[in-house]
Structure formats: structure tokens, C-alpha cells
Amino acid sequence: SWQQGRCRPSLTGKGEMFVDKKYSILCRSQQENRAEAKSLLTAALVLTLFFAVIPFLQITAEASVYKNSETGWQVIVDDRADLLTDEEESRLASEMEPVTAYGNAAFISCYASGSTSSYAKGLYRDLFGSDSGTIFMIDMENRNIWIQSNGAIYRTITKSYANTITDNVYKYASRGDYYGCASNAFSQICTLLEGGRIAMPM
């Protein structure tokens, strides 16, 4: 463990003050060690942040499959957990397109680091900032499905409706039908955005 030392004078004889050279050298060495440790810690933090941001940068750069020419909102499908076939990814992206009349839409499958909630919030922020949009996430690490919305879409797809939708579709994920899970989730999101109703718990 690190211990903090101080260079201090010693008193001797007739009140004359002198500095113990050995102690001074030790203190300089400790100071150098602390400086080196701080440099290493700073470098470690920078690398940690860099590698934490890389996955989000890869999503924005590679996974956008559709952009609405009128609204500018986009569809992102990033199946990093490899739950869907190529055909299912293409079909799902087409089914997500109506959401772009109201905001961005993203499907993400992943192995989240930390809680699903924290990961989804950080991912949304890095993908869309504060723009209108919604993410449907299948987190295989925590075995959760999650809807994260913001902006204009959040006025309709509230936390309460997000919970209702995930309650309605989790059974698909439970039996391994991940396309059916995501497809039904976005179908219900579209229904609500267009002013319709969805099945609600008793």
C-alpha cells in the first residue's frame, strides 16, 4: 500500500537545523513514485474510457440501415449478440421504418457490461444524444429486454408503456424467438405512436 512520507528537518546540538540526506532522498523517491503512479492511473482511465466508447462508435458508424429523407431520423439494427439471421435483420429494419416519422429507432442485442438500464441509457446518449427516439434492447448478459426512449417519442412511449410492451413480448424471448420479440415490440411501439391501443394488463 502507498504510504505518504514528509521531508522534515532534524534538530541537533545547539539548535542547529540540518536535513537528513538519506531521509531527503527517500522522500524524493516517494514523490517520484507517487507522480509515476498518478501518470499510470491517468493513462489507465483514458484507455478505459476509450475502449468503453469504441462499441458505441462502431454502432453509429456501421449499423445505420435506413434514414428517413423527410425527417432525418434513422433506423439502426445492431445484432452484436447474433440473435437474428440476415433475413430477419432486414425484415425487422423495414418494420421499424414507420417509427422514423416520430424519431430514431434502434434494435440492439448485446452482452451488457453492468446493468441493462445503465447500459441502455449510455448507449442512447451516445447514439442519439437528446434527440427523439427509442431503443429496443435484448441483453443476453442479464437476460433482460429493455425499451429506452427520449424526446418526443417518450411522450407516448412512457416508462409505463415500455413496461407494458416488454411484458407483452418477453415470452417470445423466453422461447428463443428473438425476431418475434423485437418485431412485436416495434409493432406495438408503432401502434401507440399512431394513436392506437395495445393490450394492457388487467
XYZ file of N, CA, C and O in Angstrom:
808
model
N 0.848 -1.187 0.000
C 0.000 0.000 0.000
C 0.879 1.230 0.000
O 2.003 1.212 0.527
N 0.316 2.317 -0.561
C 1.080 3.561 -0.602
C 1.060 4.208 0.766
O 0.047 4.276 1.425
N 2.245 4.707 1.193
C 2.329 5.477 2.440
C 2.927 6.826 2.122
O 3.877 6.938 1.339
N 2.362 7.849 2.712
C 2.828 9.192 2.433
C 3.922 9.573 3.420
O 3.761 9.436 4.625
N 5.099 10.007 2.911
C 6.194 10.455 3.777
C 6.396 11.944 3.637
O 6.030 12.544 2.636
N 6.966 12.565 4.629
C 7.227 14.005 4.580
C 8.704 14.257 4.834
O 9.295 13.643 5.709
N 9.301 15.159 4.086
C 10.665 15.581 4.347
C 10.625 16.570 5.506
O 9.914 17.574 5.451
N 11.354 16.285 6.541
C 11.300 17.168 7.700
C 12.708 17.391 8.240
O 13.574 16.515 8.152
N 12.979 18.568 8.815
C 14.295 18.851 9.392
C 14.454 18.147 10.736
O 13.478 17.789 11.373
N 15.715 17.928 11.136
C 16.011 17.366 12.448
C 16.775 18.377 13.267
O 17.582 19.160 12.739
N 16.543 18.402 14.551
C 17.233 19.320 15.452
C 18.343 18.583 16.158
O 18.185 17.430 16.553
N 19.483 19.217 16.291
C 20.583 18.572 16.993
C 21.438 19.612 17.705
O 21.472 20.776 17.316
N 22.155 19.166 18.694
C 23.151 20.008 19.371
C 22.579 21.295 19.867
O 21.671 21.315 20.698
N 23.109 22.411 19.347
C 22.794 23.730 19.869
C 21.671 24.399 19.095
O 21.694 25.608 18.874
N 20.745 23.620 18.699
C 19.613 24.208 17.979
C 19.872 24.376 16.499
O 19.067 24.956 15.789
N 21.033 23.863 15.998
C 21.294 23.952 14.576
C 20.370 22.977 13.829
O 20.117 21.881 14.299
N 19.919 23.413 12.705
C 18.991 22.597 11.920
C 19.710 22.008 10.718
O 20.490 22.692 10.072
N 19.503 20.726 10.459
C 20.060 20.135 9.249
C 19.047 19.152 8.692
O 18.138 18.717 9.392
N 19.194 18.834 7.434
C 18.298 17.898 6.760
C 19.031 16.576 6.591
O 20.149 16.534 6.089
N 18.418 15.537 7.079
C 18.975 14.193 6.928
C 18.965 13.833 5.447
O 17.923 13.721 4.824
N 20.148 13.665 4.836
C 20.242 13.432 3.392
C 19.566 12.127 2.979
O 18.904 12.048 1.961
N 19.742 11.092 3.801
C 19.124 9.809 3.469
C 17.615 9.947 3.446
O 16.944 9.416 2.575
N 17.055 10.669 4.439
C 15.610 10.839 4.508
C 15.114 11.665 3.331
O 14.073 11.395 2.745
N 15.891 12.699 2.946
C 15.508 13.543 1.821
C 15.464 12.740 0.534
O 14.548 12.872 -0.277
N 16.458 11.868 0.331
C 16.486 11.030 -0.858
C 15.280 10.100 -0.880
O 14.631 9.911 -1.901
N 14.945 9.534 0.282
C 13.788 8.661 0.388
C 12.520 9.406 0.019
O 11.680 8.902 -0.720
N 12.381 10.647 0.515
C 11.181 11.435 0.215
C 11.085 11.754 -1.269
O 10.030 11.684 -1.859
N 12.248 12.098 -1.879
C 12.214 12.375 -3.318
C 11.800 11.132 -4.091
O 11.029 11.185 -5.032
N 12.290 9.988 -3.651
C 11.925 8.741 -4.307
C 10.433 8.473 -4.170
O 9.776 8.066 -5.124
N 9.881 8.711 -2.986
C 8.448 8.518 -2.785
C 7.633 9.476 -3.648
O 6.611 9.118 -4.217
N 8.121 10.729 -3.755
C 7.418 11.707 -4.583
C 7.423 11.277 -6.050
O 6.424 11.380 -6.761
N 8.588 10.762 -6.499
C 8.673 10.290 -7.875
C 7.739 9.104 -8.103
O 7.080 8.997 -9.135
N 7.679 8.209 -7.099
C 6.794 7.049 -7.206
C 5.332 7.476 -7.299
O 4.548 6.925 -8.064
N 4.971 8.464 -6.461
C 3.584 8.946 -6.485
C 3.258 9.598 -7.827
O 2.177 9.415 -8.378
N 4.221 10.375 -8.352
C 4.000 11.019 -9.650
C 3.835 9.973 -10.750
O 2.966 10.085 -11.620
N 4.689 8.937 -10.689
C 4.593 7.868 -11.681
C 3.267 7.131 -11.564
O 2.629 6.794 -12.564
N 2.835 6.889 -10.316
C 1.568 6.197 -10.098
C 0.399 7.017 -10.642
O -0.527 6.476 -11.243
N 0.453 8.340 -10.430
C -0.612 9.201 -10.948
C -0.647 9.155 -12.478
O -1.724 9.119 -13.082
N 0.542 9.153 -13.100
C 0.602 9.092 -14.561
C 0.013 7.788 -15.075
O -0.740 7.766 -16.053
N 0.373 6.685 -14.402
C -0.152 5.383 -14.810
C -1.663 5.314 -14.625
O -2.375 4.763 -15.461
N -2.153 5.878 -13.512
C -3.595 5.876 -13.256
C -4.337 6.682 -14.306
O -5.380 6.270 -14.813
N -3.775 7.847 -14.664
C -4.401 8.687 -15.691
C -4.455 7.956 -17.026
O -5.484 7.956 -17.721
N -3.344 7.303 -17.379
C -3.303 6.552 -18.634
C -4.328 5.422 -18.635
O -5.000 5.176 -19.631
N -4.450 4.736 -17.486
C -5.413 3.631 -17.377
C -6.840 4.132 -17.542
O -7.660 3.500 -18.209
N -7.155 5.305 -16.936
C -8.501 5.861 -17.054
C -8.818 6.252 -18.491
O -9.916 6.021 -18.986
N -7.837 6.850 -19.173
C -8.038 7.252 -20.564
C -8.301 6.033 -21.446
O -9.211 6.033 -22.278
N -7.497 4.971 -21.240
C -7.695 3.747 -22.026
C -9.047 3.115 -21.747
O -9.725 2.634 -22.651
N -9.451 3.127 -20.452
C -10.753 2.562 -20.081
C -11.887 3.292 -20.776
O -12.796 2.687 -21.343
N -11.840 4.633 -20.762
C -12.879 5.429 -21.416
C -12.873 5.194 -22.925
O -13.919 5.094 -23.563
N -11.652 5.090 -23.488
C -11.532 4.879 -24.933
C -12.199 3.580 -25.360
O -13.003 3.542 -26.276
N -11.870 2.487 -24.645
C -12.432 1.193 -25.022
C -13.912 1.095 -24.667
O -14.638 0.302 -25.255
N -14.376 1.895 -23.701
C -15.806 1.887 -23.372
C -16.612 2.579 -24.465
O -17.752 2.224 -24.734
N -16.003 3.575 -25.127
C -16.715 4.339 -26.152
C -16.689 3.634 -27.497
O -17.593 3.789 -28.317
N -15.648 2.806 -27.758
C -15.496 2.153 -29.060
C -16.757 1.419 -29.520
O -17.185 1.581 -30.665
N -17.412 0.603 -28.655
C -18.607 -0.116 -29.129
C -19.692 0.813 -29.636
O -20.365 0.524 -30.617
N -19.872 1.979 -28.958
C -20.903 2.915 -29.364
C -20.539 3.565 -30.703
O -21.380 3.785 -31.562
N -19.231 3.878 -30.904
C -18.802 4.457 -32.162
C -19.012 3.476 -33.306
O -19.403 3.859 -34.403
N -18.764 2.198 -33.053
C -18.970 1.191 -34.084
C -20.433 1.096 -34.479
O -20.761 0.904 -35.635
N -21.329 1.248 -33.508
C -22.752 1.182 -33.807
C -23.149 2.325 -34.734
O -23.771 2.125 -35.762
N -22.755 3.561 -34.394
C -23.180 4.703 -35.196
C -22.574 4.645 -36.590
O -23.179 5.067 -37.551
N -21.360 4.091 -36.698
C -20.683 4.090 -37.987
C -21.181 2.985 -38.913
O -21.227 3.158 -40.123
N -21.555 1.842 -38.376
C -21.767 0.671 -39.211
C -23.206 0.167 -39.277
O -23.549 -0.565 -40.187
N -24.034 0.503 -38.298
C -25.298 -0.207 -38.166
C -26.519 0.570 -38.659
O -27.613 0.049 -38.612
N -26.349 1.797 -39.109
C -27.488 2.552 -39.622
C -27.904 1.966 -40.963
O -27.117 1.914 -41.907
N -29.146 1.477 -41.043
C -29.586 0.787 -42.254
C -30.649 1.569 -43.032
O -30.985 1.193 -44.153
N -31.170 2.635 -42.427
C -32.207 3.411 -43.122
C -32.252 4.808 -42.528
O -32.089 4.990 -41.307
N -32.440 5.798 -43.386
C -32.615 7.171 -42.916
C -33.804 7.784 -43.632
O -33.887 7.753 -44.869
N -34.728 8.325 -42.854
C -35.920 8.945 -43.406
C -35.524 10.283 -44.046
O -35.037 11.190 -43.370
N -35.711 10.400 -45.350
C -35.261 11.597 -46.072
C -36.033 12.848 -45.676
O -35.547 13.964 -45.834
N -37.241 12.675 -45.153
C -38.058 13.831 -44.775
C -37.755 14.307 -43.356
O -37.673 15.508 -43.103
N -37.613 13.358 -42.415
C -37.411 13.745 -41.012
C -35.949 13.727 -40.582
O -35.574 14.396 -39.621
N -35.143 12.935 -41.293
C -33.746 12.792 -40.899
C -33.521 11.732 -39.833
O -32.386 11.413 -39.496
N -34.605 11.172 -39.279
C -34.460 10.113 -38.269
C -34.007 8.823 -38.945
O -34.293 8.593 -40.123
N -33.340 7.970 -38.192
C -32.756 6.772 -38.785
C -33.139 5.487 -38.046
O -33.579 5.524 -36.894
N -32.967 4.377 -38.752
C -33.137 3.043 -38.186
C -31.754 2.425 -38.011
O -30.939 2.449 -38.940
N -31.498 1.894 -36.826
C -30.240 1.204 -36.537
C -30.560 -0.205 -36.075
O -31.397 -0.405 -35.192
N -29.915 -1.176 -36.694
C -30.028 -2.573 -36.263
C -28.617 -3.068 -35.977
O -27.793 -3.157 -36.897
N -28.333 -3.353 -34.720
C -27.017 -3.857 -34.339
C -27.191 -5.142 -33.539
O -27.455 -5.114 -32.343
N -27.042 -6.252 -34.237
C -27.262 -7.568 -33.627
C -25.924 -8.170 -33.195
O -25.518 -9.225 -33.666
N -25.254 -7.495 -32.280
C -23.916 -7.946 -31.890
C -23.939 -9.282 -31.139
O -22.929 -9.968 -31.071
N -25.079 -9.647 -30.558
C -25.197 -10.957 -29.900
C -25.567 -12.060 -30.891
O -25.695 -13.210 -30.500
N -25.735 -11.671 -32.149
C -26.000 -12.614 -33.241
C -27.239 -13.472 -32.967
O -27.203 -14.701 -33.046
N -28.342 -12.799 -32.714
C -29.599 -13.491 -32.412
C -30.474 -13.662 -33.645
O -31.359 -14.514 -33.665
N -30.248 -12.838 -34.671
C -31.098 -12.833 -35.859
C -30.326 -13.293 -37.084
O -29.101 -13.112 -37.171
N -31.037 -13.862 -38.032
C -30.436 -14.150 -39.332
C -30.364 -12.841 -40.124
O -31.011 -11.835 -39.773
N -29.604 -12.846 -41.219
C -29.526 -11.654 -42.068
C -30.906 -11.275 -42.605
O -31.252 -10.089 -42.686
N -31.681 -12.275 -42.963
C -33.030 -12.013 -43.475
C -33.900 -11.375 -42.394
O -34.667 -10.441 -42.671
N -33.796 -11.874 -41.172
C -34.592 -11.313 -40.069
C -34.171 -9.878 -39.761
O -35.025 -9.034 -39.463
N -32.872 -9.599 -39.836
C -32.402 -8.226 -39.607
C -33.006 -7.278 -40.638
O -33.463 -6.177 -40.302
N -32.995 -7.694 -41.901
C -33.541 -6.866 -42.975
C -35.040 -6.646 -42.803
O -35.549 -5.526 -42.971
N -35.748 -7.714 -42.464
C -37.197 -7.620 -42.269
C -37.530 -6.708 -41.089
O -38.441 -5.878 -41.147
N -36.777 -6.862 -39.993
C -37.020 -6.035 -38.809
C -36.767 -4.566 -39.106
O -37.542 -3.692 -38.690
N -35.700 -4.278 -39.830
C -35.396 -2.888 -40.184
C -36.544 -2.251 -40.955
O -36.916 -1.093 -40.714
N -37.130 -3.006 -41.882
C -38.280 -2.489 -42.646
C -39.467 -2.215 -41.730
O -40.186 -1.218 -41.907
N -39.683 -3.102 -40.761
C -40.802 -2.931 -39.825
C -40.574 -1.743 -38.888
O -41.543 -1.172 -38.367
N -39.332 -1.363 -38.685
C -39.015 -0.237 -37.804
C -39.139 1.114 -38.490
O -39.210 2.158 -37.829
N -39.149 1.124 -39.816
C -39.137 2.387 -40.568
C -40.257 3.358 -40.176
O -40.025 4.570 -40.118
N -41.513 2.903 -39.929
C -42.565 3.861 -39.569
C -42.251 4.685 -38.318
O -42.765 5.797 -38.168
N -41.418 4.152 -37.439
C -41.059 4.895 -36.213
C -40.329 6.187 -36.562
O -40.419 7.185 -35.844
N -39.625 6.208 -37.716
C -38.818 7.383 -38.068
C -39.655 8.603 -38.446
O -39.106 9.676 -38.707
N -40.959 8.448 -38.499
C -41.821 9.624 -38.641
C -41.845 10.415 -37.336
O -42.220 11.603 -37.324
N -41.446 9.777 -36.242
C -41.529 10.392 -34.908
C -40.157 10.547 -34.227
O -39.996 11.363 -33.320
N -39.185 9.756 -34.666
C -37.856 9.815 -34.043
C -36.997 8.661 -34.533
O -37.385 7.903 -35.427
N -35.823 8.543 -33.968
C -34.916 7.447 -34.310
C -35.426 6.128 -33.731
O -36.146 6.114 -32.726
N -35.000 5.021 -34.348
C -35.371 3.692 -33.858
C -34.149 2.793 -33.923
O -33.450 2.765 -34.939
N -33.892 2.056 -32.854
C -32.736 1.159 -32.837
C -33.100 -0.168 -32.190
O -33.809 -0.206 -31.178
N -32.621 -1.242 -32.809
C -32.662 -2.559 -32.179
C -31.225 -2.936 -31.848
O -30.349 -2.892 -32.716
N -30.989 -3.304 -30.591
C -29.660 -3.688 -30.137
C -29.758 -5.016 -29.396
O -30.570 -5.160 -28.478
N -28.946 -5.978 -29.802
C -28.762 -7.181 -28.985
C -27.321 -7.147 -28.491
O -26.415 -6.774 -29.244
N -27.106 -7.504 -27.237
C -25.785 -7.287 -26.663
C -25.571 -8.144 -25.426
O -26.492 -8.810 -24.927
N -24.354 -8.094 -24.945
C -23.996 -8.605 -23.622
C -23.561 -7.380 -22.831
O -22.411 -6.945 -22.925
N -24.485 -6.796 -22.094
C -24.242 -5.505 -21.439
C -23.208 -5.628 -20.332
O -23.184 -6.599 -19.582
N -22.364 -4.620 -20.237
C -21.462 -4.520 -19.100
C -22.188 -3.712 -18.029
O -22.599 -2.585 -18.257
N -22.405 -4.296 -16.859
C -23.190 -3.625 -15.830
C -24.666 -3.901 -16.013
O -25.071 -4.862 -16.672
N -25.483 -3.031 -15.456
C -26.933 -3.232 -15.516
C -27.465 -2.901 -16.903
O -26.900 -2.076 -17.631
N -28.569 -3.545 -17.266
C -29.212 -3.271 -18.557
C -29.631 -1.810 -18.640
O -29.450 -1.153 -19.671
N -30.191 -1.300 -17.558
C -30.668 0.080 -17.530
C -29.550 1.079 -17.808
O -29.676 1.959 -18.667
N -28.446 0.935 -17.095
C -27.322 1.871 -17.267
C -26.740 1.768 -18.668
O -26.395 2.773 -19.299
N -26.613 0.544 -19.151
C -26.051 0.339 -20.487
C -26.952 0.970 -21.547
O -26.471 1.631 -22.468
N -28.272 0.764 -21.408
C -29.216 1.320 -22.385
C -29.199 2.847 -22.374
O -29.234 3.483 -23.435
N -29.130 3.439 -21.197
C -29.098 4.902 -21.104
C -27.830 5.473 -21.732
O -27.872 6.464 -22.473
N -26.686 4.838 -21.432
C -25.436 5.296 -22.018
C -25.409 5.125 -23.519
O -24.935 5.994 -24.260
N -25.940 4.018 -23.980
C -25.995 3.742 -25.409
C -26.885 4.751 -26.125
O -26.522 5.269 -27.187
N -28.053 5.034 -25.535
C -28.960 6.011 -26.157
C -28.258 7.369 -26.283
O -28.310 8.018 -27.329
N -27.614 7.791 -25.189
C -26.931 9.085 -25.179
C -25.871 9.148 -26.281
O -25.738 10.162 -26.966
N -25.115 8.060 -26.458
C -24.053 8.065 -27.454
C -24.586 7.950 -28.881
O -23.976 8.463 -29.815
N -25.708 7.290 -29.048
C -26.293 7.152 -30.383
C -27.061 8.392 -30.821
O -26.878 8.893 -31.925
N -27.938 8.863 -29.943
C -28.908 9.882 -30.342
C -28.843 11.181 -29.541
O -29.593 12.115 -29.844
N -27.996 11.238 -28.530
C -27.945 12.445 -27.697
C -29.276 12.679 -27.012
O -29.808 11.800 -26.346
N -29.839 13.865 -27.204
C -31.148 14.175 -26.623
C -32.255 14.167 -27.685
O -33.370 14.609 -27.426
N -31.949 13.666 -28.878
C -32.942 13.617 -29.963
C -34.060 12.626 -29.628
O -33.891 11.724 -28.809
N -35.166 12.786 -30.309
C -36.291 11.876 -30.154
C -35.916 10.495 -30.690
O -35.285 10.366 -31.737
N -36.309 9.468 -29.944
C -36.019 8.116 -30.423
C -36.384 7.053 -29.408
O -36.807 7.351 -28.280
N -36.220 5.806 -29.825
C -36.470 4.682 -28.937
C -35.531 3.535 -29.287
O -35.225 3.312 -30.463
N -35.052 2.842 -28.276
C -34.209 1.663 -28.449
C -34.924 0.471 -27.842
O -35.427 0.543 -26.718
N -34.969 -0.632 -28.583
C -35.397 -1.903 -28.008
C -34.153 -2.770 -27.894
O -33.480 -3.041 -28.894
N -33.840 -3.187 -26.678
C -32.609 -3.917 -26.415
C -32.895 -5.306 -25.862
O -33.762 -5.465 -24.998
N -32.164 -6.298 -26.366
C -32.154 -7.634 -25.782
C -30.774 -7.835 -25.181
O -29.778 -7.906 -25.916
N -30.709 -7.880 -23.878
C -29.442 -8.013 -23.145
C -29.273 -9.469 -22.724
O -29.918 -9.929 -21.783
N -28.397 -10.178 -23.418
C -28.196 -11.597 -23.134
C -27.373 -11.822 -21.872
O -27.438 -12.902 -21.276
N -26.604 -10.824 -21.470
C -25.793 -10.966 -20.256
C -26.678 -11.049 -19.017
O -26.501 -11.906 -18.155
N -27.646 -10.133 -18.933
C -28.540 -10.073 -17.770
C -29.895 -10.723 -18.037
O -30.775 -10.695 -17.177
N -30.066 -11.253 -19.262
C -31.332 -11.880 -19.654
C -32.507 -10.920 -19.469
O -33.535 -11.243 -18.875
N -32.351 -9.720 -19.997
C -33.379 -8.687 -19.901
C -33.744 -8.182 -21.288
O -32.908 -8.184 -22.199
N -34.978 -7.725 -21.425
C -35.346 -6.910 -22.584
C -35.700 -5.529 -22.047
O -36.211 -5.391 -20.933
N -35.404 -4.498 -22.858
C -35.489 -3.135 -22.335
C -35.867 -2.172 -23.445
O -35.414 -2.312 -24.578
N -36.699 -1.192 -23.097
C -37.021 -0.097 -24.020
C -36.544 1.207 -23.397
O -36.900 1.531 -22.259
N -35.730 1.933 -24.143
C -35.226 3.233 -23.702
C -35.657 4.284 -24.714
O -35.317 4.192 -25.890
N -36.442 5.267 -24.269
C -36.940 6.306 -25.178
C -36.604 7.689 -24.641
O -36.344 7.867 -23.449
N -36.649 8.670 -25.548
C -36.372 10.049 -25.148
C -37.031 10.999 -26.152
O -37.503 10.582 -27.207
N -37.079 12.264 -25.783
C -37.609 13.284 -26.678
C -39.099 13.132 -26.918
O -39.852 12.689 -26.053
N -39.523 13.484 -28.131
C -40.951 13.461 -28.473
C -41.544 12.060 -28.332
O -42.684 11.903 -27.888
N -40.785 11.037 -28.683
C -41.312 9.669 -28.582
C -41.615 9.304 -27.138
O -42.574 8.576 -26.862
N -40.821 9.823 -26.204
C -41.043 9.468 -24.796
C -42.382 9.985 -24.275
O -42.928 9.459 -23.318
N -42.923 11.004 -24.922
C -44.237 11.498 -24.507
C -45.320 10.449 -24.768
O -46.387 10.477 -24.148
N -45.064 9.555 -25.697
C -46.010 8.460 -25.991
C -45.522 7.138 -25.397
O -46.258 6.447 -24.688
N -44.273 6.791 -25.684
C -43.707 5.535 -25.170
C -43.092 5.832 -23.807
O -41.872 5.900 -23.645
N -43.966 6.046 -22.842
C -43.525 6.361 -21.481
C -42.952 5.110 -20.812
O -43.009 4.011 -21.363
N -42.435 5.287 -19.622
C -41.908 4.144 -18.875
C -42.997 3.096 -18.647
O -42.763 1.893 -18.752
N -44.208 3.576 -18.358
C -45.323 2.666 -18.120
C -45.641 1.836 -19.366
O -45.808 0.619 -19.293
N -45.716 2.499 -20.540
C -45.985 1.771 -21.772
C -44.820 0.858 -22.150
O -45.028 -0.233 -22.693
N -43.590 1.306 -21.878
C -42.427 0.469 -22.156
C -42.508 -0.831 -21.352
O -42.240 -1.924 -21.871
N -42.894 -0.704 -20.090
C -43.046 -1.901 -19.249
C -44.155 -2.815 -19.764
O -44.037 -4.039 -19.743
N -45.252 -2.197 -20.225
C -46.361 -2.990 -20.773
C -45.918 -3.764 -22.015
O -46.213 -4.952 -22.171
N -45.195 -3.073 -22.909
C -44.746 -3.722 -24.144
C -43.799 -4.876 -23.829
O -43.926 -5.981 -24.383
N -42.839 -4.644 -22.933
C -41.895 -5.722 -22.605
C -42.619 -6.884 -21.920
O -42.259 -8.048 -22.123
N -43.652 -6.576 -21.124
C -44.463 -7.650 -20.524
C -45.185 -8.456 -21.607
O -45.357 -9.672 -21.484
N -45.602 -7.756 -22.654
C -46.345 -8.427 -23.730
C -45.463 -9.313 -24.614
O -45.961 -10.257 -25.223
N -44.166 -8.993 -24.709
C -43.329 -9.693 -25.701
C -42.244 -10.577 -25.102
O -41.573 -11.299 -25.841
N -42.068 -10.543 -23.781
C -40.947 -11.292 -23.198
C -41.054 -12.793 -23.469
O -40.039 -13.497 -23.541
N -42.300 -13.283 -23.642
C -42.494 -14.730 -23.858
C -41.819 -15.211 -25.136
O -41.396 -16.368 -25.224
N -41.702 -14.322 -26.127
C -41.002 -14.702 -27.358
C -39.512 -14.946 -27.072
O -38.928 -15.913 -27.558
N -38.923 -14.040 -26.306
C -37.506 -14.195 -25.960
C -37.286 -15.431 -25.103
O -36.278 -16.127 -25.238
N -38.254 -15.716 -24.225
C -38.123 -16.878 -23.331
C -38.008 -18.184 -24.104
O -37.348 -19.126 -23.657
N -38.660 -18.237 -25.275
C -38.581 -19.472 -26.064
C -37.609 -19.354 -27.241
O -37.607 -20.179 -28.153
N -36.768 -18.315 -27.203
C -35.707 -18.181 -28.195
C -36.112 -17.542 -29.501
O -35.325 -17.525 -30.450
N -37.318 -16.994 -29.590
C -37.774 -16.330 -30.815
C -37.457 -14.832 -30.694
O -38.337 -14.014 -30.408
N -36.203 -14.481 -30.945
C -35.768 -13.107 -30.720
C -36.289 -12.158 -31.797
O -36.573 -10.998 -31.513
N -36.406 -12.665 -33.017
C -37.011 -11.823 -34.055
C -38.458 -11.514 -33.692
O -38.897 -10.358 -33.782
N -39.229 -12.532 -33.305
C -40.621 -12.313 -32.915
C -40.733 -11.333 -31.766
O -41.647 -10.499 -31.732
N -39.790 -11.404 -30.833
C -39.797 -10.495 -29.683
C -39.621 -9.043 -30.139
O -40.411 -8.162 -29.787
N -38.596 -8.800 -30.946
C -38.322 -7.437 -31.407
C -39.405 -6.935 -32.358
O -39.839 -5.771 -32.275
N -39.862 -7.807 -33.262
C -40.878 -7.418 -34.235
C -42.172 -6.988 -33.542
O -42.761 -5.951 -33.880
N -42.603 -7.777 -32.566
C -43.824 -7.432 -31.836
C -43.648 -6.174 -30.992
O -44.581 -5.386 -30.839
N -42.457 -5.990 -30.444
C -42.205 -4.779 -29.653
C -42.342 -3.531 -30.527
O -43.027 -2.565 -30.159
N -41.698 -3.540 -31.696
C -41.769 -2.359 -32.563
C -43.164 -2.199 -33.172
O -43.603 -1.071 -33.433
N -43.872 -3.292 -33.387
C -45.252 -3.196 -33.870
C -46.115 -2.445 -32.856
O -46.912 -1.566 -33.220
N -45.956 -2.765 -31.580
C -46.733 -2.092 -30.530
C -46.287 -0.645 -30.347
O -47.107 0.247 -30.084
N -44.991 -0.395 -30.493
C -44.494 0.991 -30.426
C -45.131 1.814 -31.539
O -45.609 2.935 -31.304
N -45.153 1.270 -32.762
C -45.767 1.978 -33.896
C -47.259 2.220 -33.667
O -47.779 3.307 -33.963
N -47.940 1.211 -33.135
C -49.377 1.347 -32.873
C -49.642 2.514 -31.926
O -50.548 3.337 -32.172
N -48.875 2.608 -30.861
C -49.057 3.700 -29.891
C -48.719 5.051 -30.506
O -49.435 6.040 -30.300
N -47.622 5.126 -31.269
C -47.228 6.398 -31.888
C -48.279 6.884 -32.883
O -48.459 8.098 -33.066
N -48.977 5.955 -33.515
C -50.003 6.314 -34.498
C -51.374 6.533 -33.859
O -52.370 6.728 -34.554
N -51.412 6.491 -32.519
C -52.646 6.800 -31.804
C -53.507 5.590 -31.478
O -54.631 5.756 -30.995
N -53.029 4.395 -31.745
C -53.806 3.195 -31.471
C -53.630 2.703 -30.039
O -53.008 3.362 -29.196
N -54.189 1.527 -29.761
C -54.116 0.932 -28.444
C -53.452 -0.441 -28.521
O -53.520 -1.112 -29.546
N -52.855 -0.835 -27.413
C -52.253 -2.158 -27.322
C -52.837 -2.889 -26.128
O -53.506 -2.286 -25.280
N -52.613 -4.193 -26.091
C -53.119 -4.997 -24.954
C -52.482 -4.516 -23.656
O -51.273 -4.289 -23.599
N -53.312 -4.344 -22.649
C -52.839 -3.871 -21.344
C -53.129 -4.928 -20.292
O -54.084 -5.686 -20.402
N -52.312 -4.987 -19.229
C -52.574 -5.944 -18.150
C -53.885 -5.597 -17.443
O -54.309 -4.442 -17.422
N -54.530 -6.605 -16.883
C -55.772 -6.373 -16.160
C -55.484 -5.546 -14.904
O -54.469 -5.733 -14.269
